[in-house]
Coordinates of C-alpha atoms and ligand atoms in Angstrom, one line a residue:
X1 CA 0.0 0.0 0.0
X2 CA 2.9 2.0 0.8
X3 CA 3.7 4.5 -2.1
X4 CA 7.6 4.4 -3.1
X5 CA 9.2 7.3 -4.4
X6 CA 12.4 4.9 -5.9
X7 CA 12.4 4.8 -9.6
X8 CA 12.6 1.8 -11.6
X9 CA 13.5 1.6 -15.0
X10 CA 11.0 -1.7 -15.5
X11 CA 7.5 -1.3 -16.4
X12 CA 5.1 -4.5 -15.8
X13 CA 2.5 -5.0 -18.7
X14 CA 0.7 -8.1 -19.3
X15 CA 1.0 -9.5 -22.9
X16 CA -1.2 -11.4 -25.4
X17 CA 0.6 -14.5 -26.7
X18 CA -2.0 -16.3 -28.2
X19 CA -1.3 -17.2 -31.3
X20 CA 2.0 -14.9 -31.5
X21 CA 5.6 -16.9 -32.4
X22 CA 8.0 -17.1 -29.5
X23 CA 11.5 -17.8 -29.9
X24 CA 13.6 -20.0 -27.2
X25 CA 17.1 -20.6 -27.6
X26 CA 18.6 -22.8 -25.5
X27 CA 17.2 -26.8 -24.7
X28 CA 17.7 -27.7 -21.3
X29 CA 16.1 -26.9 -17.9
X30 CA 16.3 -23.4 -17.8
X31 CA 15.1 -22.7 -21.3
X32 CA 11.7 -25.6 -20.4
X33 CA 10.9 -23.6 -17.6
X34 CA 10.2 -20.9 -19.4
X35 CA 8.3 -22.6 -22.1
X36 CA 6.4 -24.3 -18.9
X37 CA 5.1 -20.6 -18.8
X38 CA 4.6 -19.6 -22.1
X39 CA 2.5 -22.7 -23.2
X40 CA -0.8 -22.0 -21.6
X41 CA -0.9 -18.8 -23.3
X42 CA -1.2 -20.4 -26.8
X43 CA 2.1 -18.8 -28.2
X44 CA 3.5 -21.0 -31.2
X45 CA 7.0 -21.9 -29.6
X46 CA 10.3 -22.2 -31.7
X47 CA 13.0 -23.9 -29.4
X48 CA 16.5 -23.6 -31.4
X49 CA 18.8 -26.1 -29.9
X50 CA 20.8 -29.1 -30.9
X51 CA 19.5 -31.3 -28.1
X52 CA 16.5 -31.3 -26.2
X53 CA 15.6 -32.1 -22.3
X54 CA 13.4 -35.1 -22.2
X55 CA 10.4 -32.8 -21.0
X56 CA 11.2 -30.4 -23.9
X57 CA 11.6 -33.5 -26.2
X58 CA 8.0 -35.1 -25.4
X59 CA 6.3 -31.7 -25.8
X60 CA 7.9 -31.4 -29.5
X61 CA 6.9 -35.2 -30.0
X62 CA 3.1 -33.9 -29.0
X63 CA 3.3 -31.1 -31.3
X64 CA 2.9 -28.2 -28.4
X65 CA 6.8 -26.8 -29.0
X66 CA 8.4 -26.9 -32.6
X67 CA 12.0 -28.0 -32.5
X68 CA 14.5 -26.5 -34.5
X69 CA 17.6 -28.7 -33.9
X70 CA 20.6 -26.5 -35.2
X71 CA 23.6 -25.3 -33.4
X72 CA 22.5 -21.6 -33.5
X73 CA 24.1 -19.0 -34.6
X74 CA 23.5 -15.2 -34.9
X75 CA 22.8 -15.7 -38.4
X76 CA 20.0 -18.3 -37.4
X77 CA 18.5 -15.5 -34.8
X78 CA 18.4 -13.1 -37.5
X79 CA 16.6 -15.0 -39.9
X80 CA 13.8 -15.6 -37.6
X81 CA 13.4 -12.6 -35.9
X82 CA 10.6 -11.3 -38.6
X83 CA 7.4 -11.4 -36.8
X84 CA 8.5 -12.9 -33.3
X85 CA 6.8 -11.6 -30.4
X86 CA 9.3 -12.3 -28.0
X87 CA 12.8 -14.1 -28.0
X88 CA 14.0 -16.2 -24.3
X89 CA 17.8 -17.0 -24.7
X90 CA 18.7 -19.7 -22.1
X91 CA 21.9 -21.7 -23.4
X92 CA 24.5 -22.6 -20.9
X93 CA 27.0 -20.1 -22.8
X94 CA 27.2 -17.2 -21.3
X95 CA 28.9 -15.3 -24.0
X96 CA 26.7 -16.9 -27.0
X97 CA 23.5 -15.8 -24.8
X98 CA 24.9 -11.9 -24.4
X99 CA 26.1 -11.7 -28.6
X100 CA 22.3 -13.4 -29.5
X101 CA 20.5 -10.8 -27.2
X102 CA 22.6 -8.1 -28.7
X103 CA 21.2 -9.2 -32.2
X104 CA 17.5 -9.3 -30.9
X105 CA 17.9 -5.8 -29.5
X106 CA 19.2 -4.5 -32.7
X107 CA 16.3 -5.6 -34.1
X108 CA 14.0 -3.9 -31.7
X109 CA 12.3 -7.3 -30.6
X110 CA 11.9 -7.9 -26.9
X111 CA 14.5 -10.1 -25.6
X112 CA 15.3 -11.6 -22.1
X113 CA 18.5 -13.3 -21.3
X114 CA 18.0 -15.5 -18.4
X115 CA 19.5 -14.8 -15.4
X116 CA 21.4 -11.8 -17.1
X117 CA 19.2 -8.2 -16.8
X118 CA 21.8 -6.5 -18.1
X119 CA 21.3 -7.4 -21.6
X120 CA 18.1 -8.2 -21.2
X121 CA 15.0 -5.7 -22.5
X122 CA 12.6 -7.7 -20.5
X123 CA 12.5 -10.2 -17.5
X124 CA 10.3 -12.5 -16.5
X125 CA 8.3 -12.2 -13.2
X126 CA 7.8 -14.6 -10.2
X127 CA 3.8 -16.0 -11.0
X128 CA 1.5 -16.9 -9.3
X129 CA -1.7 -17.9 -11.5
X130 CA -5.2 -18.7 -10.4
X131 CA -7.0 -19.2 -13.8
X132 CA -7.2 -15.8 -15.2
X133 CA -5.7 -14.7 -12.0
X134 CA -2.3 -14.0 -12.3
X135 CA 0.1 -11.9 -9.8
X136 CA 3.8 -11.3 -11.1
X137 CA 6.3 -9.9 -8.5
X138 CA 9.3 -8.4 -9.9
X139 CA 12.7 -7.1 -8.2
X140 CA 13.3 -5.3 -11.4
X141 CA 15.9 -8.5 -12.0
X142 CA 17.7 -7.2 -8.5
X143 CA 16.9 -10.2 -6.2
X144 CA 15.1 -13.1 -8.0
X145 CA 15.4 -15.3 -4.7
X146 CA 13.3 -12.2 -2.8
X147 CA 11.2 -12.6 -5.4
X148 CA 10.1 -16.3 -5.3
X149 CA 9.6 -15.8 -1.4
X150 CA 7.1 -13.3 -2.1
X151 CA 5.9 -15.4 -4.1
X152 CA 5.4 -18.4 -2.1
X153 CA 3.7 -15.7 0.5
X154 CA 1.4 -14.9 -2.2
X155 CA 0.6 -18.6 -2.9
X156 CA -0.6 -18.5 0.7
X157 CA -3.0 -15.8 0.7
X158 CA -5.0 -16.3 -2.7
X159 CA -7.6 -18.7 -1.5
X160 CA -7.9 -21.5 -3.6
X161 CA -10.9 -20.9 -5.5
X162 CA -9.9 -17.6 -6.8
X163 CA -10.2 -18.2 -10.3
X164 CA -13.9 -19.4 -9.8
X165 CA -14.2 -16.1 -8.7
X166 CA -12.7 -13.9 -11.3
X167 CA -14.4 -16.4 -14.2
X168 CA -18.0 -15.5 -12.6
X169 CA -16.9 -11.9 -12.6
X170 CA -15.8 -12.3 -16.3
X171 CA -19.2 -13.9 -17.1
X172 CA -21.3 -11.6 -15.7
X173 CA -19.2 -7.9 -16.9
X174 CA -21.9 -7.2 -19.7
X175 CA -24.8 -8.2 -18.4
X176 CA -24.0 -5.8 -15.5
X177 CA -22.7 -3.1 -17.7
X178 CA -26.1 -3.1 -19.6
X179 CA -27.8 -2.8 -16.7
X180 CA -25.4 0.1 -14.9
X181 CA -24.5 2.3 -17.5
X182 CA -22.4 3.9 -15.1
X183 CA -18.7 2.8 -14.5
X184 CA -18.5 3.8 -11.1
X185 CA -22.3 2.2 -10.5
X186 CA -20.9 -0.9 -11.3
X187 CA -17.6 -0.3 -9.8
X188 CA -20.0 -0.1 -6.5
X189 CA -22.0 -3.2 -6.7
X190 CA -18.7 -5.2 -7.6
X191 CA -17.1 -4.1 -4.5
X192 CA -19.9 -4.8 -2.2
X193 CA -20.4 -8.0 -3.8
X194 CA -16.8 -8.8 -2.9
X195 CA -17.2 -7.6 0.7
X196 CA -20.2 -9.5 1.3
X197 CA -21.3 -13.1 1.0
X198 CA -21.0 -12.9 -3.1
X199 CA -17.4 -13.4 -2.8
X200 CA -17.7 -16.8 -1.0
X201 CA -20.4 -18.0 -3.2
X202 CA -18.4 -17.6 -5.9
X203 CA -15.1 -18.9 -4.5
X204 CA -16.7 -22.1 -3.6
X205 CA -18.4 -22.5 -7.2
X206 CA -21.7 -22.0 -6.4
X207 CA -22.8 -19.8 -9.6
X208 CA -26.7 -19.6 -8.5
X209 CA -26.1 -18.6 -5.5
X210 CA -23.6 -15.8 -6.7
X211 CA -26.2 -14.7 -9.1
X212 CA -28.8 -14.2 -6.9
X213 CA -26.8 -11.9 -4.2
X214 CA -25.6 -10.0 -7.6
X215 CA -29.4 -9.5 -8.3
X216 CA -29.8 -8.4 -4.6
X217 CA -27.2 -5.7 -4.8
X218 CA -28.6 -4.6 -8.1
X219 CA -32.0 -4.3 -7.6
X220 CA -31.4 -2.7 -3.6
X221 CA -32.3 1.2 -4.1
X222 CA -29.7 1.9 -1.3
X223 CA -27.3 2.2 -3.3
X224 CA -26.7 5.7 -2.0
X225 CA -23.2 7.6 -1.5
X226 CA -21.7 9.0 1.9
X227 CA -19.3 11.6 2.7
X228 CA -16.2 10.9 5.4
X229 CA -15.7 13.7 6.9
X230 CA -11.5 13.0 7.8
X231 CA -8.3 14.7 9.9
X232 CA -5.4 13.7 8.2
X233 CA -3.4 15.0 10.7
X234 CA -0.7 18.0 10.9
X235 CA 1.7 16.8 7.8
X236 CA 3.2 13.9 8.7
X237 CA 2.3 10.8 7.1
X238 CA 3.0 8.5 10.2
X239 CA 0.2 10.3 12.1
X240 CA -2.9 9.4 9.9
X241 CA -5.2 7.3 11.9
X242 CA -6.0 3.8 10.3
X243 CA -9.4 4.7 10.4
X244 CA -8.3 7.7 8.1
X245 CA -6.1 5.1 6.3
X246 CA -8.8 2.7 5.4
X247 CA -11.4 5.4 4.1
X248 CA -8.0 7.0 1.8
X249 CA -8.3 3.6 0.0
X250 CA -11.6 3.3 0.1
X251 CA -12.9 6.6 -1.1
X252 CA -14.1 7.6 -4.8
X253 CA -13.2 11.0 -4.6
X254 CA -11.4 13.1 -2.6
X255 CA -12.1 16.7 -1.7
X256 CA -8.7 18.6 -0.2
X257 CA -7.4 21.8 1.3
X258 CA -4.3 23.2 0.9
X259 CA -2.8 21.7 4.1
X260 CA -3.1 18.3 2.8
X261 CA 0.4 18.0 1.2
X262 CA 1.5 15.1 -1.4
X263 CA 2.8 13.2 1.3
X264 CA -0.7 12.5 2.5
X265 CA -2.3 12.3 -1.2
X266 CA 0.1 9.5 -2.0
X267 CA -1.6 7.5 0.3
X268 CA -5.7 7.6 -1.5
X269 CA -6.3 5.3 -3.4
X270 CA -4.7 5.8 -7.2
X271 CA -8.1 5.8 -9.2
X272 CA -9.9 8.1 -6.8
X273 CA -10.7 11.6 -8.2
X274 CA -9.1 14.3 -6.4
X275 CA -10.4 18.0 -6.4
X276 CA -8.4 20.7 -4.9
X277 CA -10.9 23.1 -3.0
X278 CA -8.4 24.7 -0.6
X279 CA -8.1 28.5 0.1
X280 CA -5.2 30.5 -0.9
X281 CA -5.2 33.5 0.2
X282 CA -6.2 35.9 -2.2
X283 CA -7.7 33.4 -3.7
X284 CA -10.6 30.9 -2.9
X285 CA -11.0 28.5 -5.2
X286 CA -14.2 27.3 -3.8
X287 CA -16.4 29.0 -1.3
X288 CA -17.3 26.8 1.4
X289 CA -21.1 26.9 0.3
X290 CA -19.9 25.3 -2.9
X291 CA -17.9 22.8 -0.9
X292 CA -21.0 22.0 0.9
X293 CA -23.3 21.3 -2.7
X294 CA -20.1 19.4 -4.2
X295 CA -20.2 17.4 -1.5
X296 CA -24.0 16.8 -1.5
X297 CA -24.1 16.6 -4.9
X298 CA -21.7 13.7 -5.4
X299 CA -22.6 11.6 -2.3
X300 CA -26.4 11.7 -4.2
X301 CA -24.5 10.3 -7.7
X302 CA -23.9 7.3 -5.2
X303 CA -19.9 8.2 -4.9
X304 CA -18.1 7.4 -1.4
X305 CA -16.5 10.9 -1.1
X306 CA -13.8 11.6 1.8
X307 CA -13.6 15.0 2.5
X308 CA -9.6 15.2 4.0
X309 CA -8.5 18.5 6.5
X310 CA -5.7 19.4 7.8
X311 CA -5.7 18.2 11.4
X312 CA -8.6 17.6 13.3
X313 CA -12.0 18.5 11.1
X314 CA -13.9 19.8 14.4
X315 CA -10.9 22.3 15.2
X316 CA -10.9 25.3 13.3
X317 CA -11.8 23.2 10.0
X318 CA -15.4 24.1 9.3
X319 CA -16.2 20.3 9.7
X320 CA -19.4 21.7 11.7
X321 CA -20.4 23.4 8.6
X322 CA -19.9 20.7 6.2
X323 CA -21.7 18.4 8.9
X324 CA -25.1 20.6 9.0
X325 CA -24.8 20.9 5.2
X326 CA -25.0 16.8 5.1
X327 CA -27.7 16.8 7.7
X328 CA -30.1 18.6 5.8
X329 CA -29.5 16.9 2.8
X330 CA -30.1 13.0 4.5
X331 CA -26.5 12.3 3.4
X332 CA -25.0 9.7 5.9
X333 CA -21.9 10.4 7.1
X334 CA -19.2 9.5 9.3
X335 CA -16.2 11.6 11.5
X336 CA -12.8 10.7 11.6
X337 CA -11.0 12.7 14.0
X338 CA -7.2 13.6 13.8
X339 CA -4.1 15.3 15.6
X340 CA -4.5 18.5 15.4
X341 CA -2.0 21.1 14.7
X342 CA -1.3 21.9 18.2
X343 CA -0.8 18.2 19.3
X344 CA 1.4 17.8 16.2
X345 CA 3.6 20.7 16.6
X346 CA 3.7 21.0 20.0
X347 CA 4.8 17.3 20.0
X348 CA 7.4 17.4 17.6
X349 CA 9.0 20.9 18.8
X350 CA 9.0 19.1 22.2
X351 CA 7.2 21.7 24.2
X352 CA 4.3 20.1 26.2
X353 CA 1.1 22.1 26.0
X354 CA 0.1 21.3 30.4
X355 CA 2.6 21.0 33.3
X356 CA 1.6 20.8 36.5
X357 CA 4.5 23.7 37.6
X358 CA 3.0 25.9 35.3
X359 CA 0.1 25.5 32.9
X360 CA -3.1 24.0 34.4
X361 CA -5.4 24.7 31.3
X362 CA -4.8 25.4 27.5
X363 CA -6.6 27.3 25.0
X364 CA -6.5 26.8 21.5
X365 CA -7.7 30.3 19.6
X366 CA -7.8 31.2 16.0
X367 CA -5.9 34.6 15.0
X368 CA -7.5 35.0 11.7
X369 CA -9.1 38.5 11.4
X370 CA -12.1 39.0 9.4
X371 CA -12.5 40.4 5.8
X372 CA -12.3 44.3 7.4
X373 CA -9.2 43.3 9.3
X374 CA -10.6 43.5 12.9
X375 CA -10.1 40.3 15.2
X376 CA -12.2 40.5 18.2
X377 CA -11.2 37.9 21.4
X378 CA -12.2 37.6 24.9
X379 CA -8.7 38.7 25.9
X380 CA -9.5 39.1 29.3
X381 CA -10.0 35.0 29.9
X382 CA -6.4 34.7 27.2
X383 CA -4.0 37.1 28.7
X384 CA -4.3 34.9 31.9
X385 CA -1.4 33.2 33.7
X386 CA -1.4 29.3 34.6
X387 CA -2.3 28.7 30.9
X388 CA -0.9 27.9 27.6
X389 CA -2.8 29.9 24.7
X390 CA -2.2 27.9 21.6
X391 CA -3.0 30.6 18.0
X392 CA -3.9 28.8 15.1
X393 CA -3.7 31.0 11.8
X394 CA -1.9 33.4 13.8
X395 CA 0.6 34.6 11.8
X396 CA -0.3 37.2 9.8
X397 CA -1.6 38.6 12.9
X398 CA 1.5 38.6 14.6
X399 CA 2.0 41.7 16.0
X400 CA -1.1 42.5 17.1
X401 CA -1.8 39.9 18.9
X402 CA 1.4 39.8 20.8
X403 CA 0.6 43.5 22.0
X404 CA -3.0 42.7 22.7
X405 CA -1.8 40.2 25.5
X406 CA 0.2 42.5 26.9
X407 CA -1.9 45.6 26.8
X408 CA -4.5 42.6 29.1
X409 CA -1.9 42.0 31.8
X410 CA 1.0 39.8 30.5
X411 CA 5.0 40.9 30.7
X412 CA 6.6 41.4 27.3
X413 CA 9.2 38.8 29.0
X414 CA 6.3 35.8 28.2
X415 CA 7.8 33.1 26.5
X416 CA 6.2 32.3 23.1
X417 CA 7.3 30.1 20.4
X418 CA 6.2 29.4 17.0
X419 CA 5.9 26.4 14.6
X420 CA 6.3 26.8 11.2
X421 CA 5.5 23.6 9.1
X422 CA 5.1 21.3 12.3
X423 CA 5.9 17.6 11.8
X424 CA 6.9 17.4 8.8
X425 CA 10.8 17.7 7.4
X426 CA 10.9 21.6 7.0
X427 CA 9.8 22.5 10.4
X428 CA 11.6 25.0 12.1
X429 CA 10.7 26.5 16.1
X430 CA 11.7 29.5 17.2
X431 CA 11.3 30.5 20.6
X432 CA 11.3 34.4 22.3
X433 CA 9.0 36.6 23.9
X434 CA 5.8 38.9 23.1
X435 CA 8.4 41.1 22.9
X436 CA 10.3 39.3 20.3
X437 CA 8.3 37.2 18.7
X438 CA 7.1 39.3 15.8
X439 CA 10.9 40.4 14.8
X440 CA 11.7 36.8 14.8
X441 CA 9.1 35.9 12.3
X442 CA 10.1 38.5 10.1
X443 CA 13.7 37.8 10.5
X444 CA 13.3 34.4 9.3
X445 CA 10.7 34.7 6.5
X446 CA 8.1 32.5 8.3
X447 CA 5.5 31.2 6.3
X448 CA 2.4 29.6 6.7
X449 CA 1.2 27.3 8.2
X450 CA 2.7 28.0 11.4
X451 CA 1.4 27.6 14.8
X452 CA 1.9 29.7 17.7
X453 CA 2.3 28.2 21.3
X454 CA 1.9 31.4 24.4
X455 CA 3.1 30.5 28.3
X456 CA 5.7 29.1 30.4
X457 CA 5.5 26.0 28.6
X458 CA 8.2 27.0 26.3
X459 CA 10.5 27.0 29.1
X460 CA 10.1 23.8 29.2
X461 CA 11.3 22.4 25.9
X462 CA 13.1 19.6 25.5
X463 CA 13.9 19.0 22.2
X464 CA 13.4 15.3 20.4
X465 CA 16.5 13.4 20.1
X466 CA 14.4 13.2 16.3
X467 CA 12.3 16.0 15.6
X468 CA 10.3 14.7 12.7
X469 CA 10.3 10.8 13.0
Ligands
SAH501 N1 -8.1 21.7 11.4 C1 -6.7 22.1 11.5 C2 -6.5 23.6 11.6 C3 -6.9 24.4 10.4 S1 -6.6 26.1 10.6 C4 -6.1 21.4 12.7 O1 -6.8 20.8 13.5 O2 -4.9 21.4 12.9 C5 -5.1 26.3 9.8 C6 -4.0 26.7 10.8 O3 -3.6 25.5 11.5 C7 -2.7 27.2 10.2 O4 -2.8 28.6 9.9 C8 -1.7 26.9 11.3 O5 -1.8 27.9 12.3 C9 -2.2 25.6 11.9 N2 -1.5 24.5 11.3 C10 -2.0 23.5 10.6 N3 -1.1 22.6 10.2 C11 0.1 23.1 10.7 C12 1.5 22.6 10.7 N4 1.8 21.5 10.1 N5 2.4 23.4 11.3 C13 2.1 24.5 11.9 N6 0.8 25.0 12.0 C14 -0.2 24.3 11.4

């Protein structure tokens, strides 16, 4: 599930042989394993070799494999290159395999040297096959014995009776796309086929059975979409919950904000439509309201939509809004809470947001001023000792805010800190004062998001022995 960000220079495909002209070099073992695999696919075989294994020879007795019984030669390659899908060089000369490979990829056809990548323009995968059914692993030619251990695990997972299950799916893909016109209608049924008791009908061959459930899940109206309302947490991948996991591959569409960085996206599911709807400043690209309809309007089509915010959706994130919105549509729903900026940042910059010596409550505010620029707050229960005042969207508002807690009683010697990009591998903290704190932002080009922490906690810091794990 795990996204990787290493590049590979291998790309897996899976080809039509039937019918197609496949050249093996090579008679022994090596090159009958490989015709092992290519046989049920219906590709004409051509094995060039001046002897044959004795499995290799009864399949050319039976007709399955033609033998072409010549000591070969680049010359030979060459002459039956025209109109050959594929070319497997397995002789036991090492040299002779590498000078027949080069000729093959002169010739632009594909060509795969066993047990040699290097000169190889493709290799073949570890299989595992359950009738139509087929899984290939592939270590990019890297570790072949890593591989065939994945492999084996493989082999223990697939039940049994998979391809039972994936020839009833076969069977019944027109019938079900003349009845649900709509790919992602039919994408729906499939998968709550497979999550219910369809799945083990099938897998156990019983095709009636199967039938019927698929009927049931056609013909039930309920078909209806829902909306997943999810934190993803401050930035850092690690602190998704699973809940927030499991609806990321589950969801047909995501809806994002701008704090939801590609970290986090590389986790949804690959096929899942993702919209952008954050606010830039300057520049909404969606007002809320239309968030609200989008979101309505899609969970009607029937689509699972996962609505992802930054953080926690209940702090600061308008998931109250989008809730009522759902409400008075009938839309059902679920919450999925996450860590919220001020767990997240406080966390990683290693300053705790209680402590019995110093801080017995804290207060999570939001410093963003309205459209004329005013920000009122009930300083009078913030600028209070004995309590950590935590400013969410509090930067821009810097200054102001840091003289309004003075003006309300606190020192300008008040230890405040901020977090800029919290938990993720371009935070920085800086820690000061209300008397310093603005200078320092400026000073070091802070940019959003970045979270304020106010009180004697900031004394306290300990830093991480590893600030982002
Ligand atoms: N629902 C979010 C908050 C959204 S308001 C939550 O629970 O965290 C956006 C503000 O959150 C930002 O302006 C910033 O103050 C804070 N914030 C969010 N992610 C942050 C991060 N990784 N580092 C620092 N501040 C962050």
């Amino acid at each position: 599930m795990q996204p990787s960000s290493s590049k590979t220079g291998w790309f897996p495909i899976v080809l039509r042989l039937d019918g197609e002209r496949v050249l093996v070099i090579g008679g022994g073992n090596v090159a009958a394993n490989k015709v092992q695999l290519l046989v049920p696919t219906g590709a004409r075989v051509e094995v060039l070799s001046p002897a044959l294994s004795p499995e290799l020879q009864t399949l050319a007795e039976d007709g399955v494999i033609t033998h072409v019984q010549i000591d070969v030669t680049e010359a030979d390659v060459t002459a039956r290159l025209p109109g050959c899908r594929l070319v497997y060089i397995a002789t036991n000369d090492n040299a002779l395999n590498r000078s027949l490979a080069a000729v093959c990829q002169a010739a632009n056809v594909p060509v795969c040297a066993v047990d040699d990548p290097g000169v190889s323009s493709f290799i073949t995968p570890a299989l595992t096959t359950r009738g139509e059914v087929q899984v290939a692993v592939s270590t990019g030619g890297a570790a072949p014995v890593l591989a065939r251990r994945l492999r084996a695990k493989i082999e223990e997972i697939l039940p049994a009776g998979l391809h039972k299950l994936a020839d009833f799916m076969q069977t019944m893909r027109l019938p079900l796309r003349a009845k649900l016109p709509n790919p992602s209608d039919r994408r729906q049924v499939w998968e709550r086929f497979l999550d219910g008791r369809g799945s083990h009908l099938a897998l156990s061959g019983d095709t009636a059975g199967a039938e019927r459930e698929l009927d049931r899940l056609l013909n039930d109206h309920s078909l209806q979409g829902e909306v997943w309302l999810v934190g993803a947490g401050p930035g850092d991948p690690n602190l998704l919950t699973l809940a927030a996991l499991r609806l990321m591959q589950d969801a047909d569409t995501v809806l994002y904000d701008n704090l939801i960085g590609p970290d986090i996206l590389n986790y949804v599911r690959r096929d899942a439509e993702r919209i952008f709807v954050g606010k830039r400043r300057n520049r909404h690209t969606l007002p809320q309201e239309g968030i609200n309809d989008e979101l309505v309007r899609r969970a009607k089509a029937g689509e699972r939509v996962l609505r992802l915010k930054g953080g926690d959706p209940f702090i600061f994130g308008r998931g109250g809004e989008e809730m009522e919105a759902l409400m008075e549509a009938g839309i059902p729903f679920r919450i999925v809470p996450g860590i919220s900026a001020a767990n997240g940042c406080a966390a990683y910059a290693g300053i705790p947001l209680t402590h019995r010596d110093c801080a017995q409550a804290c207060l999570f505010i939001t410093g963003h001023a309205r459209a004329d620029g005013t920000l009122e707050l009930a300083w009078e229960t913030i600028a209070l000792r004995r309590q950590t005042v935590v400013i969410y969207m509090g930067l821009n508002m810097l200054p102001f805010l840091c003289t309004q807690l003075k003006t309300h009683g606190l020192p300008g010697t008040w230890p405040a800190a901020l977090v800029e990009r919290g938990t993720t591998p371009q935070q920085r903290v800086f820690t000061g004062t209300l008397d310093t704190l603005p200078d320092l932002a400026t000073q070091h080009d802070v940019v959003s998001p970045t979270l304020v922490i106010i009180g004697e906690v900031v004394n306290h810091r300990v830093q991480p022995t590893q600030e982002v794990q």
